[in-house]
């Protein structure tokens, strides 16, 4: 792979105009400044698109807790190691990479309300999309565990 920092340095270096090409060769790969800028732009847009696709449907912690308190099935999509630091009470831990193999552990009724969460909301967003593709009608992306936990802690301290 082309060393991105070296290419970036060369593209920013004084004396290289927009119309001139700076070539960097490493392991038989050459790239001019414009191609490198295009590559960076495509990579950036791809990253933003992936982020928006998986994170635009995160619900507010208040709404997630309301659903949980009303009896929603809670799914922790983090790894076993991540969830060892704490989980939402009653949550079933199934890492997002194991959802398909462990579907039998999830309620079979397609109208079950499911709140999925992970560390930030990306993996739970993927799980939400997957479960919806299987016909589950009420899957909510609860976002990240830290946000859920801190909301609940703040709510508890306000009631005291």
Short mmCIF file of N, CA and C in Angstrom, two decimals, residues 24-31:
data_model
loop_
_atom_site.label_atom_id
_atom_site.label_comp_id
_atom_site.label_asym_id
_atom_site.label_seq_id
_atom_site.Cartn_x
_atom_site.Cartn_y
_atom_site.Cartn_z
N UNK A 24 5.18 9.02 -6.57
CA UNK A 24 5.82 8.27 -5.50
C UNK A 24 5.70 6.82 -5.89
N UNK A 25 6.80 6.13 -5.86
CA UNK A 25 6.77 4.72 -6.20
C UNK A 25 7.19 3.90 -5.00
N UNK A 26 6.38 2.93 -4.72
CA UNK A 26 6.69 2.01 -3.63
C UNK A 26 6.08 0.68 -4.01
N UNK A 27 6.88 -0.32 -4.10
CA UNK A 27 6.41 -1.65 -4.48
C UNK A 27 5.66 -1.63 -5.81
N UNK A 28 6.16 -0.85 -6.74
CA UNK A 28 5.57 -0.84 -8.07
C UNK A 28 4.29 -0.03 -8.20
N UNK A 29 3.91 0.72 -7.18
CA UNK A 29 2.69 1.52 -7.24
C UNK A 29 3.08 2.97 -7.42
N UNK A 30 2.48 3.62 -8.40
CA UNK A 30 2.73 5.04 -8.56
C UNK A 30 1.40 5.78 -8.50
N UNK A 31 1.47 7.01 -8.05
CA UNK A 31 0.25 7.78 -7.86
C UNK A 31 0.58 9.26 -8.04
#
